[in-house]
Amino acid sequence: MGSVEGGCCPPMDLFRSEPMQLVQIIIPIESAHLTVSYLGELGLLQFKDLNAEKSPFQRTYAAQIKRCGEMARKLRFFREQMTKAGFTPSATPLTQAKIDLDGLEIKLGELEAELIEINGNSDKLQRAYNELVEYKLVLHKAGEFFHLAHNDATAQQREIEASHGDESSITSPLLDQEMSIDPSKQVKLGFVSGLVPREKSMAFERILFRATRGNVFLKQAVVSEPVTDPVSGEKVDKNVFVVFYSGERAKNKILKICDAFGANRYPFADDLGTQAQTVTEVSGRLSELKTTIDVGLVQRDNLLKTISNQFEQWNLLVRKEKSTYHTLNMFSVDVTKKCLVAEGWCPLFATTQLQDVLQRASFDSNSQVGAILQVLHTKESPPTYFRTNKFTTAFQEIVDAYGVAKYQEANPGLYTVVTFPFLFAVMFGDWGHGICLLLATLFFIVKEKKLSSQKLGDITEMTFGGRYVILMMSLFSIYTGLIYNEFFSVPFELFGPSAYACRDLSCKDSTTIGLIKVRRTYPFGVDPEWHGSRSELPFLNSLKMKMSILLGVAQMNLGIVLSFCNAKFFSNSVNVWFQFIPQLIFLNSLFGYLSVLIIVKWVTGSKADLYHVMIYMFLSPTDDLGENQLFDGQKTLQIVLLLLALVAVPWMLLPKPFILKKQHQERHQGQSYQPLHRNEDSLEVEVHHDSHGHEEFEFSEVFVHQLIHTIEFVLGAVSNTASYLRLWALSLAHSELSSVFYEKVLLLAWGYNNVIILIIGIIVFVCATVGVLLVMETLSAFLHALRLHWVEFQNKFYEGDGYKFYPFSFALLGDEEE
Amino acid sequence: MGFLFTTLIFIAVGVLASLLVRICCNKGPSANLFHLTLVITATVCCWMMWAIVYLAQMNPLIVPILSEE
């Protein structure tokens, strides 16, 4: 298991996942907890759940997990309280004396009880306070009513008295006299006062009116500021009301309605003396309560402050404990009940570290017996583990997003580090845009330390995670931009003079026949003279299309070579002879040949039509090529290549299933005759073989699988090559867009000779460049590069059916629960 | 500055870069091989791109025709 040797390459970082081993650890029960927590610190062991059939409640440490859950709940409660009170848990955990779980549990319980009590008290006090505030409002407003009413009444009285003096007045009502004179007939009116929420006040009034058939008098006054409702504790706009009624029945009805509307009632004295007395009483109690509440708040704040100092530490401890017990629950208990048996995957390089940790744990826990570590042999496929650093992680994630590599299979992530940004840059070639991208990503890289500790938004987070991918992308874009000779679509003569010049001094035919090549080819990149010329597009189209094919064929060949590395590594000679070689032949006899033709055509300057050559290579291979001949013996070569491609198809399809069948039969016979001689070596050998050996061998299934695989490859060779043309399309789109923005916005604005128009033009240009070219084009080029890697490159060799190594580690705990 | 000469420059840059990487971050044989692979891949990619563009312009079938302005 896990032999590093073999394969075509010496061990290389990131090329193959770490060799893993399945280990069994037997831990004495008294040191189990410490051992597991030390292993969590180490974080290089992925435990297997040995109790998968047991429910969470049946497991050994269910009670402890419950305790931890309870403590976590308390901590969450503290966090809530702290955020409410505006405290943030101090980021730097105080390194206090180690607290054990039991101590912490008691402490948390005490703190919680204290906090709840304080909160309860302060809630009660607050409620009383709010009630008093409301009461005071009622006293104030209702006092105003009564005062006004009283004034009115006396004014009326006076008027009446005055009118009495003036008997001759005919207009004075007759009844007035009687009413004012006969006090015994006055009805004794009761009243209820209180506060009602403003939005309900209309309905309240209506219902009151209906319920009492209009025999009430309601007076409301708006309270200008929102009042804190004692029951809900929320700020609500309210009205003070006074309802006058007569009779006990009306009173009951009114009280019920008040309750239904959430209108708080407050007693109000009739006469002015008592009123004044109540007002002073209420004010006194208010200030008293205020101080009490303040004292309570200070007390609570102090408590929360002490909690916040240690909160992070406690939180971490509880989380660690919880995960430790979760892990312990995965262990099976030995029959003697004195040991726990753990199984897990760990990378081969970690064996000594693991042993050290086990030793340290058994020493620290004063255990008489040390833990025993032994390596198990298994047929199971180990998890895939790449040791990535901050630079390679993002690239590996690009690959993992498609599928996690099979254990020890060649990792496309290795080449992705370069080819992904390169293909991106082919589509995004503009060194001005490249520099913008570079500056943006340098900002992230310089602020890396600061940004990695804080929480970012979704999109920023993603950009930040891929900062090194973007760095590579921008560097390659600058390079390809120089090759395309585009700086915000403007060419520069950076590498010497243009190779083209006018035919004669008058330059008459430069717009009809064109320039003439007078010097050596422009040494680096596209000649600046092409820019803006009428033949620019035909030239660039032809160049970029051919470049896409050449790059695509090169990358697909790399993919096929990697499949060879895989076959060699897993010592699968069948795949070498009946998959790798025919695939290589097939692809190169068609598209490799096309690439050669392209290059030959460029080098010789021949006018041959390559479409014609390729099409008639299939339709009539024996025909004379005529003017399309590029070199001698081309016809013979084409026939040979065509035959090779035709042979390669059945070569891919037929032999492999039959050979697999034969191999299976041989192995099967061997097994049936000597089942007792299987020792560990033979087991190990078997692991390296295909997994077909263990199951029933279904020939038809294998054959169909191979058929699909062959068809996929043959059709894929054509469609994948065509798919690389997206490099041409996107690069064309990018350069056209940027030249449109430059010419139609910036130059147009410049032409007006007006500062304001120029400024507007610059603003529009910058917005368009940033929004369309730097953001949207980056995204689209990114996605297309992603597709070219996932589909066109990886389908040549990558299985991607592994599963990720997920070690038990305290360091990973934080991200997962937040 | 012919094709071969610039190609030689590319090779020289590639060799130089791999040496630099080897000297600057020497982190054991497997990491060194990894860095070397990256440098070689990058150099080959860049060279291919340049070579394609250079070859395409060596014997032009069409020439720039200036637009009438």
GROMACS .gro file of C-alpha atoms in nm, chain A residues 37-444:
model
  408
   37SER     CA    1  -0.731   1.594   2.193
   38TYR     CA    2  -0.358   1.575   2.112
   39LEU     CA    3  -0.444   1.414   1.780
   40GLY     CA    4  -0.685   1.698   1.719
   41GLU     CA    5  -0.401   1.943   1.771
   42LEU     CA    6  -0.191   1.747   1.523
   43GLY     CA    7  -0.474   1.726   1.272
   44LEU     CA    8  -0.339   1.454   1.045
   45LEU     CA    9  -0.570   1.166   1.110
   46GLN     CA   10  -0.910   1.100   0.961
   47PHE     CA   11  -1.100   0.864   1.188
   48LYS     CA   12  -1.336   0.608   1.053
   49ASP     CA   13  -1.669   0.570   1.224
   50LEU     CA   14  -1.662   0.220   1.371
   51ASN     CA   15  -2.007   0.259   1.524
   52ALA     CA   16  -2.192   0.358   1.212
   53GLU     CA   17  -2.482   0.132   1.301
   54LYS     CA   18  -2.536   0.294   1.639
   55SER     CA   19  -2.757   0.595   1.684
   56PRO     CA   20  -2.606   0.903   1.849
   57PHE     CA   21  -2.774   0.816   2.177
   58GLN     CA   22  -2.641   0.464   2.200
   59ARG     CA   23  -2.281   0.569   2.184
   60THR     CA   24  -2.037   0.564   2.470
   61TYR     CA   25  -1.993   0.934   2.524
   62ALA     CA   26  -2.345   1.051   2.447
   63ALA     CA   27  -2.382   1.204   2.793
   64GLN     CA   28  -2.066   1.413   2.760
   65ILE     CA   29  -2.175   1.538   2.420
   66LYS     CA   30  -2.504   1.640   2.569
   67ARG     CA   31  -2.320   1.830   2.840
   68CYS     CA   32  -2.106   2.002   2.582
   69GLY     CA   33  -2.415   2.088   2.383
   70GLU     CA   34  -2.569   2.242   2.692
   71MET     CA   35  -2.256   2.444   2.757
   72ALA     CA   36  -2.247   2.556   2.396
   73ARG     CA   37  -2.606   2.671   2.437
   74LYS     CA   38  -2.508   2.874   2.744
   75LEU     CA   39  -2.221   3.026   2.553
   76ARG     CA   40  -2.455   3.116   2.270
   77PHE     CA   41  -2.681   3.281   2.526
   78PHE     CA   42  -2.385   3.481   2.656
   79ARG     CA   43  -2.292   3.580   2.305
   80GLU     CA   44  -2.646   3.700   2.241
   81GLN     CA   45  -2.645   3.900   2.561
   82MET     CA   46  -2.307   4.045   2.479
   83THR     CA   47  -2.407   4.154   2.130
   84LYS     CA   48  -2.723   4.306   2.277
   85ALA     CA   49  -2.516   4.499   2.528
   86GLY     CA   50  -2.267   4.593   2.258
   87PHE     CA   51  -1.969   4.395   2.384
   88THR     CA   52  -1.740   4.210   2.150
   89PRO     CA   53  -1.555   3.909   2.282
   90SER     CA   54  -1.192   4.011   2.315
   91ALA     CA   55  -1.001   3.871   2.020
   92THR     CA   56  -0.690   3.786   2.215
   93PRO     CA   57  -0.769   3.496   2.441
   94LEU     CA   58  -0.614   3.539   2.783
   95THR     CA   59  -0.381   3.256   2.858
   96GLN     CA   60  -0.515   3.176   3.195
   97ALA     CA   61  -0.458   2.868   3.397
   98LYS     CA   62  -0.610   2.573   3.220
   99ILE     CA   63  -0.971   2.524   3.305
  100ASP     CA   64  -1.113   2.177   3.300
  101LEU     CA   65  -1.450   2.098   3.159
  102ASP     CA   66  -1.622   2.026   3.491
  103GLY     CA   67  -1.505   2.353   3.640
  104LEU     CA   68  -1.616   2.537   3.334
  105GLU     CA   69  -1.954   2.369   3.339
  106ILE     CA   70  -2.017   2.479   3.696
  107LYS     CA   71  -1.889   2.826   3.624
  108LEU     CA   72  -2.104   2.863   3.314
  109GLY     CA   73  -2.406   2.743   3.508
  110GLU     CA   74  -2.347   2.998   3.783
  111LEU     CA   75  -2.290   3.278   3.540
  112GLU     CA   76  -2.599   3.189   3.345
  113ALA     CA   77  -2.814   3.181   3.657
  114GLU     CA   78  -2.673   3.514   3.768
  115LEU     CA   79  -2.725   3.671   3.431
  116ILE     CA   80  -3.079   3.540   3.405
  117GLU     CA   81  -3.158   3.673   3.750
  118ILE     CA   82  -3.014   4.012   3.672
  119ASN     CA   83  -3.202   4.019   3.346
  120GLY     CA   84  -3.526   3.912   3.516
  121ASN     CA   85  -3.490   4.181   3.779
  122SER     CA   86  -3.402   4.447   3.534
  123ASP     CA   87  -3.691   4.341   3.311
  124LYS     CA   88  -3.927   4.373   3.603
  125LEU     CA   89  -3.785   4.707   3.700
  126GLN     CA   90  -3.792   4.827   3.345
  127ARG     CA   91  -4.153   4.729   3.317
  128ALA     CA   92  -4.242   4.911   3.632
  129TYR     CA   93  -4.048   5.210   3.508
  130ASN     CA   94  -4.225   5.210   3.173
  131GLU     CA   95  -4.557   5.183   3.345
  132LEU     CA   96  -4.475   5.479   3.559
  133VAL     CA   97  -4.366   5.677   3.257
  134GLU     CA   98  -4.699   5.604   3.097
  135TYR     CA   99  -4.878   5.688   3.413
  136LYS     CA  100  -4.702   6.018   3.428
  137LEU     CA  101  -4.804   6.091   3.072
  138VAL     CA  102  -5.161   6.012   3.152
  139LEU     CA  103  -5.151   6.230   3.455
  140HIS     CA  104  -5.010   6.509   3.254
  141LYS     CA  105  -5.238   6.489   2.953
  142ALA     CA  106  -5.553   6.400   3.140
  143GLY     CA  107  -5.474   6.673   3.387
  144GLU     CA  108  -5.470   6.908   3.092
  145PHE     CA  109  -5.814   6.789   2.980
  146PHE     CA  110  -5.961   6.837   3.317
  147HIS     CA  111  -5.801   7.169   3.360
  148LEU     CA  112  -5.929   7.286   3.024
  149ALA     CA  113  -6.270   7.141   3.090
  150HIS     CA  114  -6.277   7.310   3.424
  151ASN     CA  115  -6.180   7.641   3.271
  152ASP     CA  116  -6.445   7.598   3.007
  153ALA     CA  117  -6.699   7.514   3.266
  154THR     CA  118  -6.624   7.818   3.480
  155ALA     CA  119  -6.620   8.037   3.172
  156GLN     CA  120  -6.959   7.904   3.076
  157GLN     CA  121  -7.082   7.950   3.425
  158ARG     CA  122  -6.970   8.305   3.421
  159GLU     CA  123  -7.135   8.360   3.085
  160ILE     CA  124  -7.453   8.213   3.214
  161GLU     CA  125  -7.436   8.428   3.520
  162ALA     CA  126  -7.370   8.724   3.300
  163SER     CA  127  -7.666   8.637   3.080
  164HIS     CA  128  -7.876   8.601   3.392
  165GLY     CA  129  -7.804   8.958   3.467
  166ASP     CA  130  -7.922   9.051   3.124
  167GLU     CA  131  -8.272   8.904   3.132
  168SER     CA  132  -8.391   9.078   2.821
  169SER     CA  133  -8.185   8.845   2.605
  170ILE     CA  134  -8.425   8.642   2.401
  171THR     CA  135  -8.165   8.421   2.261
  172SER     CA  136  -8.064   8.269   2.590
  173PRO     CA  137  -8.183   7.912   2.598
  174LEU     CA  138  -8.443   7.824   2.843
  175LEU     CA  139  -8.301   7.496   2.952
  176ASP     CA  140  -7.960   7.633   3.033
  177GLN     CA  141  -8.085   7.793   3.335
  178GLU     CA  142  -8.237   7.480   3.468
  179MET     CA  143  -7.927   7.266   3.409
  180SER     CA  144  -7.692   7.502   3.571
  181ILE     CA  145  -7.916   7.565   3.860
  182ASP     CA  146  -8.015   7.214   3.943
  183PRO     CA  147  -7.706   7.034   4.064
  184SER     CA  148  -7.901   6.742   4.212
  185LYS     CA  149  -7.993   6.629   3.863
  186GLN     CA  150  -7.632   6.607   3.751
  187VAL     CA  151  -7.545   6.251   3.657
  188LYS     CA  152  -7.247   6.104   3.831
  189LEU     CA  153  -7.003   6.034   3.544
  190GLY     CA  154  -6.721   5.783   3.576
  191PHE     CA  155  -6.414   5.785   3.363
  192VAL     CA  156  -6.129   5.565   3.259
  193SER     CA  157  -5.796   5.702   3.150
  194GLY     CA  158  -5.496   5.540   2.989
  195LEU     CA  159  -5.290   5.499   2.676
  196VAL     CA  160  -5.381   5.327   2.352
  197PRO     CA  161  -5.149   5.254   2.057
  198ARG     CA  162  -5.202   5.523   1.796
  199GLU     CA  163  -5.273   5.294   1.500
  200LYS     CA  164  -5.553   5.130   1.696
  201SER     CA  165  -5.698   5.451   1.830
  202MET     CA  166  -5.956   5.499   1.553
  203ALA     CA  167  -6.086   5.146   1.583
  204PHE     CA  168  -6.080   5.182   1.959
  205GLU     CA  169  -6.297   5.488   1.942
  206ARG     CA  170  -6.539   5.328   1.700
  207ILE     CA  171  -6.579   5.012   1.904
  208LEU     CA  172  -6.627   5.210   2.221
  209PHE     CA  173  -6.892   5.414   2.054
  210ARG     CA  174  -7.076   5.112   1.919
  211ALA     CA  175  -7.052   4.906   2.234
  212THR     CA  176  -7.198   5.178   2.448
  213ARG     CA  177  -7.434   5.304   2.177
  214GLY     CA  178  -7.276   5.641   2.183
  215ASN     CA  179  -7.312   5.689   2.556
  216VAL     CA  180  -6.948   5.771   2.605
  217PHE     CA  181  -6.735   6.069   2.566
  218LEU     CA  182  -6.383   5.993   2.448
  219LYS     CA  183  -6.108   6.244   2.451
  220GLN     CA  184  -5.770   6.164   2.306
  221ALA     CA  185  -5.441   6.351   2.306
  222VAL     CA  186  -5.143   6.262   2.092
  223VAL     CA  187  -4.822   6.187   2.274
  224SER     CA  188  -4.559   6.341   2.052
  225GLU     CA  189  -4.278   6.096   2.128
  226PRO     CA  190  -4.304   5.716   2.104
  227VAL     CA  191  -4.362   5.550   2.436
  228THR     CA  192  -4.205   5.224   2.548
  229ASP     CA  193  -4.479   4.972   2.599
  230PRO     CA  194  -4.434   4.800   2.935
  231VAL     CA  195  -4.558   4.464   2.809
  232SER     CA  196  -4.371   4.426   2.483
  233GLY     CA  197  -4.084   4.660   2.562
  234GLU     CA  198  -4.107   4.818   2.217
  235LYS     CA  199  -4.133   5.182   2.128
  236VAL     CA  200  -4.488   5.256   2.012
  237ASP     CA  201  -4.670   5.576   1.919
  238LYS     CA  202  -4.955   5.617   2.162
  239ASN     CA  203  -5.246   5.840   2.245
  240VAL     CA  204  -5.361   5.931   2.590
  241PHE     CA  205  -5.733   5.884   2.623
  242VAL     CA  206  -5.999   5.962   2.876
  243VAL     CA  207  -6.336   5.794   2.843
  244PHE     CA  208  -6.629   5.927   3.028
  245TYR     CA  209  -6.920   5.698   3.080
  246SER     CA  210  -7.215   5.653   3.300
  247GLY     CA  211  -7.317   5.336   3.464
  248GLU     CA  212  -7.149   5.017   3.581
  249ARG     CA  213  -7.233   4.815   3.268
  250ALA     CA  214  -7.072   5.068   3.043
  251LYS     CA  215  -6.768   5.063   3.263
  252ASN     CA  216  -6.729   4.686   3.234
  253LYS     CA  217  -6.766   4.705   2.861
  254ILE     CA  218  -6.508   4.979   2.838
  255LEU     CA  219  -6.263   4.788   3.054
  256LYS     CA  220  -6.297   4.481   2.833
  257ILE     CA  221  -6.247   4.686   2.521
  258CYS     CA  222  -5.941   4.846   2.674
  259ASP     CA  223  -5.793   4.506   2.745
  260ALA     CA  224  -5.868   4.387   2.393
  261PHE     CA  225  -5.694   4.688   2.242
  262GLY     CA  226  -5.391   4.663   2.463
  263ALA     CA  227  -5.473   4.997   2.613
  264ASN     CA  228  -5.311   5.034   2.952
  265ARG     CA  229  -5.536   5.199   3.206
  266TYR     CA  230  -5.415   5.416   3.486
  267PRO     CA  231  -5.615   5.554   3.777
  268PHE     CA  232  -5.668   5.924   3.779
  269ALA     CA  233  -5.793   6.122   4.066
  270ASP     CA  234  -6.073   6.369   4.028
  271ASP     CA  235  -5.969   6.650   4.243
  272LEU     CA  236  -5.669   6.863   4.187
  273GLY     CA  237  -5.510   6.805   4.523
  274THR     CA  238  -5.475   6.432   4.486
  275GLN     CA  239  -5.360   6.481   4.129
  276ALA     CA  240  -5.074   6.698   4.232
  277GLN     CA  241  -4.987   6.453   4.503
  278THR     CA  242  -4.981   6.158   4.262
  279VAL     CA  243  -4.767   6.350   4.018
  280THR     CA  244  -4.501   6.417   4.276
  281GLU     CA  245  -4.527   6.059   4.401
  282VAL     CA  246  -4.484   5.918   4.053
  283SER     CA  247  -4.192   6.147   3.973
  284GLY     CA  248  -4.020   6.044   4.292
  285ARG     CA  249  -4.063   5.677   4.222
  286LEU     CA  250  -3.949   5.725   3.866
  287SER     CA  251  -3.616   5.874   3.966
  288GLU     CA  252  -3.579   5.604   4.229
  289LEU     CA  253  -3.640   5.330   3.975
  290LYS     CA  254  -3.408   5.495   3.731
  291THR     CA  255  -3.117   5.474   3.970
  292THR     CA  256  -3.201   5.114   4.056
  293ILE     CA  257  -3.213   5.019   3.690
  294ASP     CA  258  -2.886   5.196   3.625
  295VAL     CA  259  -2.719   5.012   3.906
  296GLY     CA  260  -2.856   4.685   3.769
  297LEU     CA  261  -2.727   4.768   3.422
  298VAL     CA  262  -2.383   4.847   3.554
  299GLN     CA  263  -2.383   4.519   3.740
  300ARG     CA  264  -2.486   4.330   3.424
  301ASP     CA  265  -2.228   4.509   3.215
  302ASN     CA  266  -1.958   4.416   3.462
  303LEU     CA  267  -2.065   4.056   3.450
  304LEU     CA  268  -2.073   4.052   3.072
  305LYS     CA  269  -1.736   4.217   3.061
  306THR     CA  270  -1.581   3.944   3.269
  307ILE     CA  271  -1.751   3.689   3.047
  308SER     CA  272  -1.635   3.859   2.729
  309ASN     CA  273  -1.275   3.848   2.845
  310GLN     CA  274  -1.275   3.473   2.857
  311PHE     CA  275  -1.552   3.398   2.614
  312GLU     CA  276  -1.335   3.299   2.321
  313GLN     CA  277  -1.126   3.072   2.537
  314TRP     CA  278  -1.431   2.897   2.678
  315ASN     CA  279  -1.593   2.872   2.341
  316LEU     CA  280  -1.286   2.713   2.193
  317LEU     CA  281  -1.256   2.473   2.484
  318VAL     CA  282  -1.617   2.364   2.456
  319ARG     CA  283  -1.592   2.317   2.083
  320LYS     CA  284  -1.276   2.116   2.117
  321GLU     CA  285  -1.429   1.901   2.387
  322LYS     CA  286  -1.740   1.842   2.183
  323SER     CA  287  -1.547   1.736   1.877
  324THR     CA  288  -1.319   1.523   2.093
  325TYR     CA  289  -1.615   1.334   2.232
  326HIS     CA  290  -1.765   1.305   1.887
  327THR     CA  291  -1.442   1.142   1.776
  328LEU     CA  292  -1.430   0.919   2.080
  329ASN     CA  293  -1.778   0.803   1.988
  330MET     CA  294  -1.643   0.671   1.662
  331PHE     CA  295  -1.417   0.428   1.844
  332SER     CA  296  -1.521   0.081   1.927
  333VAL     CA  297  -1.490  -0.039   2.283
  334ASP     CA  298  -1.271  -0.338   2.339
  335VAL     CA  299  -1.431  -0.650   2.486
  336THR     CA  300  -1.242  -0.600   2.809
  337LYS     CA  301  -1.385  -0.245   2.829
  338LYS     CA  302  -1.040  -0.120   2.914
  339CYS     CA  303  -0.939  -0.006   2.569
  340LEU     CA  304  -1.079   0.191   2.283
  341VAL     CA  305  -1.000   0.086   1.931
  342ALA     CA  306  -0.971   0.356   1.668
  343GLU     CA  307  -0.915   0.327   1.297
  344GLY     CA  308  -0.826   0.603   1.065
  345TRP     CA  309  -0.638   0.722   0.762
  346CYS     CA  310  -0.320   0.914   0.797
  347PRO     CA  311  -0.055   1.021   0.550
  348LEU     CA  312   0.256   0.808   0.547
  349PHE     CA  313   0.481   1.098   0.638
  350ALA     CA  314   0.290   1.155   0.960
  351THR     CA  315   0.365   0.816   1.114
  352THR     CA  316   0.646   0.934   1.340
  353GLN     CA  317   0.454   1.244   1.443
  354LEU     CA  318   0.162   1.022   1.525
  355GLN     CA  319   0.374   0.793   1.738
  356ASP     CA  320   0.522   1.091   1.921
  357VAL     CA  321   0.180   1.225   2.000
  358LEU     CA  322   0.059   0.891   2.128
  359GLN     CA  323   0.362   0.858   2.351
  360ARG     CA  324   0.326   1.210   2.486
  361ALA     CA  325  -0.042   1.154   2.558
  362SER     CA  326   0.010   0.833   2.749
  363PHE     CA  327   0.293   0.997   2.943
  364ASP     CA  328   0.090   1.307   3.027
  365SER     CA  329  -0.211   1.107   3.140
  366ASN     CA  330   0.004   0.884   3.363
  367SER     CA  331  -0.127   0.579   3.189
  368GLN     CA  332   0.052   0.258   3.268
  369VAL     CA  333   0.006   0.121   2.919
  370GLY     CA  334   0.088   0.316   2.611
  371ALA     CA  335  -0.132   0.334   2.306
  372ILE     CA  336  -0.055   0.087   2.033
  373LEU     CA  337  -0.034   0.194   1.672
  374GLN     CA  338  -0.044  -0.058   1.396
  375VAL     CA  339  -0.082  -0.033   1.024
  376LEU     CA  340  -0.372  -0.221   0.870
  377HIS     CA  341  -0.385  -0.356   0.519
  378THR     CA  342  -0.698  -0.289   0.335
  379LYS     CA  343  -0.853  -0.299  -0.008
  380GLU     CA  344  -1.043   0.018   0.053
  381SER     CA  345  -0.941   0.321  -0.146
  382PRO     CA  346  -0.770   0.577   0.076
  383PRO     CA  347  -0.873   0.942   0.081
  384THR     CA  348  -0.698   1.193  -0.140
  385TYR     CA  349  -0.476   1.443   0.033
  386PHE     CA  350  -0.272   1.714  -0.136
  387ARG     CA  351  -0.040   1.921   0.074
  388THR     CA  352  -0.114   2.262  -0.075
  389ASN     CA  353   0.015   2.599   0.029
  390LYS     CA  354  -0.160   2.933   0.005
  391PHE     CA  355  -0.048   2.968  -0.355
  392THR     CA  356  -0.155   2.629  -0.486
  393THR     CA  357  -0.474   2.588  -0.280
  394ALA     CA  358  -0.692   2.794  -0.513
  395PHE     CA  359  -0.570   2.604  -0.818
  396GLN     CA  360  -0.629   2.273  -0.648
  397GLU     CA  361  -0.978   2.391  -0.561
  398ILE     CA  362  -1.045   2.461  -0.928
  399VAL     CA  363  -0.969   2.096  -0.997
  400ASP     CA  364  -1.152   1.967  -0.690
  401ALA     CA  365  -1.463   2.157  -0.795
  402TYR     CA  366  -1.483   1.915  -1.089
  403GLY     CA  367  -1.405   1.607  -0.886
  404VAL     CA  368  -1.161   1.502  -0.619
  405ALA     CA  369  -0.876   1.302  -0.766
  406LYS     CA  370  -0.873   0.927  -0.727
  407TYR     CA  371  -0.614   0.818  -0.474
  408GLN     CA  372  -0.266   0.885  -0.618
  409GLU     CA  373  -0.387   0.957  -0.968
  410ALA     CA  374  -0.204   1.221  -1.170
  411ASN     CA  375  -0.329   1.557  -1.053
  412PRO     CA  376  -0.424   1.806  -1.325
  413GLY     CA  377  -0.386   2.074  -1.057
  414LEU     CA  378  -0.013   2.068  -1.118
  415TYR     CA  379  -0.038   2.193  -1.475
  416THR     CA  380  -0.347   2.396  -1.402
  417VAL     CA  381  -0.126   2.633  -1.202
  418VAL     CA  382   0.027   2.747  -1.531
  419THR     CA  383  -0.207   2.644  -1.810
  420PHE     CA  384  -0.520   2.783  -1.651
  421PRO     CA  385  -0.396   3.141  -1.624
  422PHE     CA  386  -0.227   3.101  -1.960
  423LEU     CA  387  -0.543   3.002  -2.144
  424PHE     CA  388  -0.725   3.275  -1.959
  425ALA     CA  389  -0.467   3.524  -2.080
  426VAL     CA  390  -0.496   3.406  -2.439
  427MET     CA  391  -0.856   3.523  -2.420
  428PHE     CA  392  -0.774   3.831  -2.214
  429GLY     CA  393  -0.464   3.959  -2.393
  430ASP     CA  394  -0.421   4.327  -2.318
  431TRP     CA  395  -0.137   4.445  -2.106
  432GLY     CA  396  -0.320   4.757  -1.989
  433HIS     CA  397  -0.604   4.546  -1.855
  434GLY     CA  398  -0.349   4.300  -1.721
  435ILE     CA  399  -0.184   4.574  -1.519
  436CYS     CA  400  -0.521   4.684  -1.377
  437LEU     CA  401  -0.591   4.327  -1.274
  438LEU     CA  402  -0.243   4.296  -1.128
  439LEU     CA  403  -0.288   4.608  -0.916
  440ALA     CA  404  -0.623   4.485  -0.788
  441THR     CA  405  -0.486   4.149  -0.686
  442LEU     CA  406  -0.169   4.300  -0.538
  443PHE     CA  407  -0.395   4.499  -0.311
  444PHE     CA  408  -0.542   4.172  -0.183
   0.00000   0.00000   0.00000
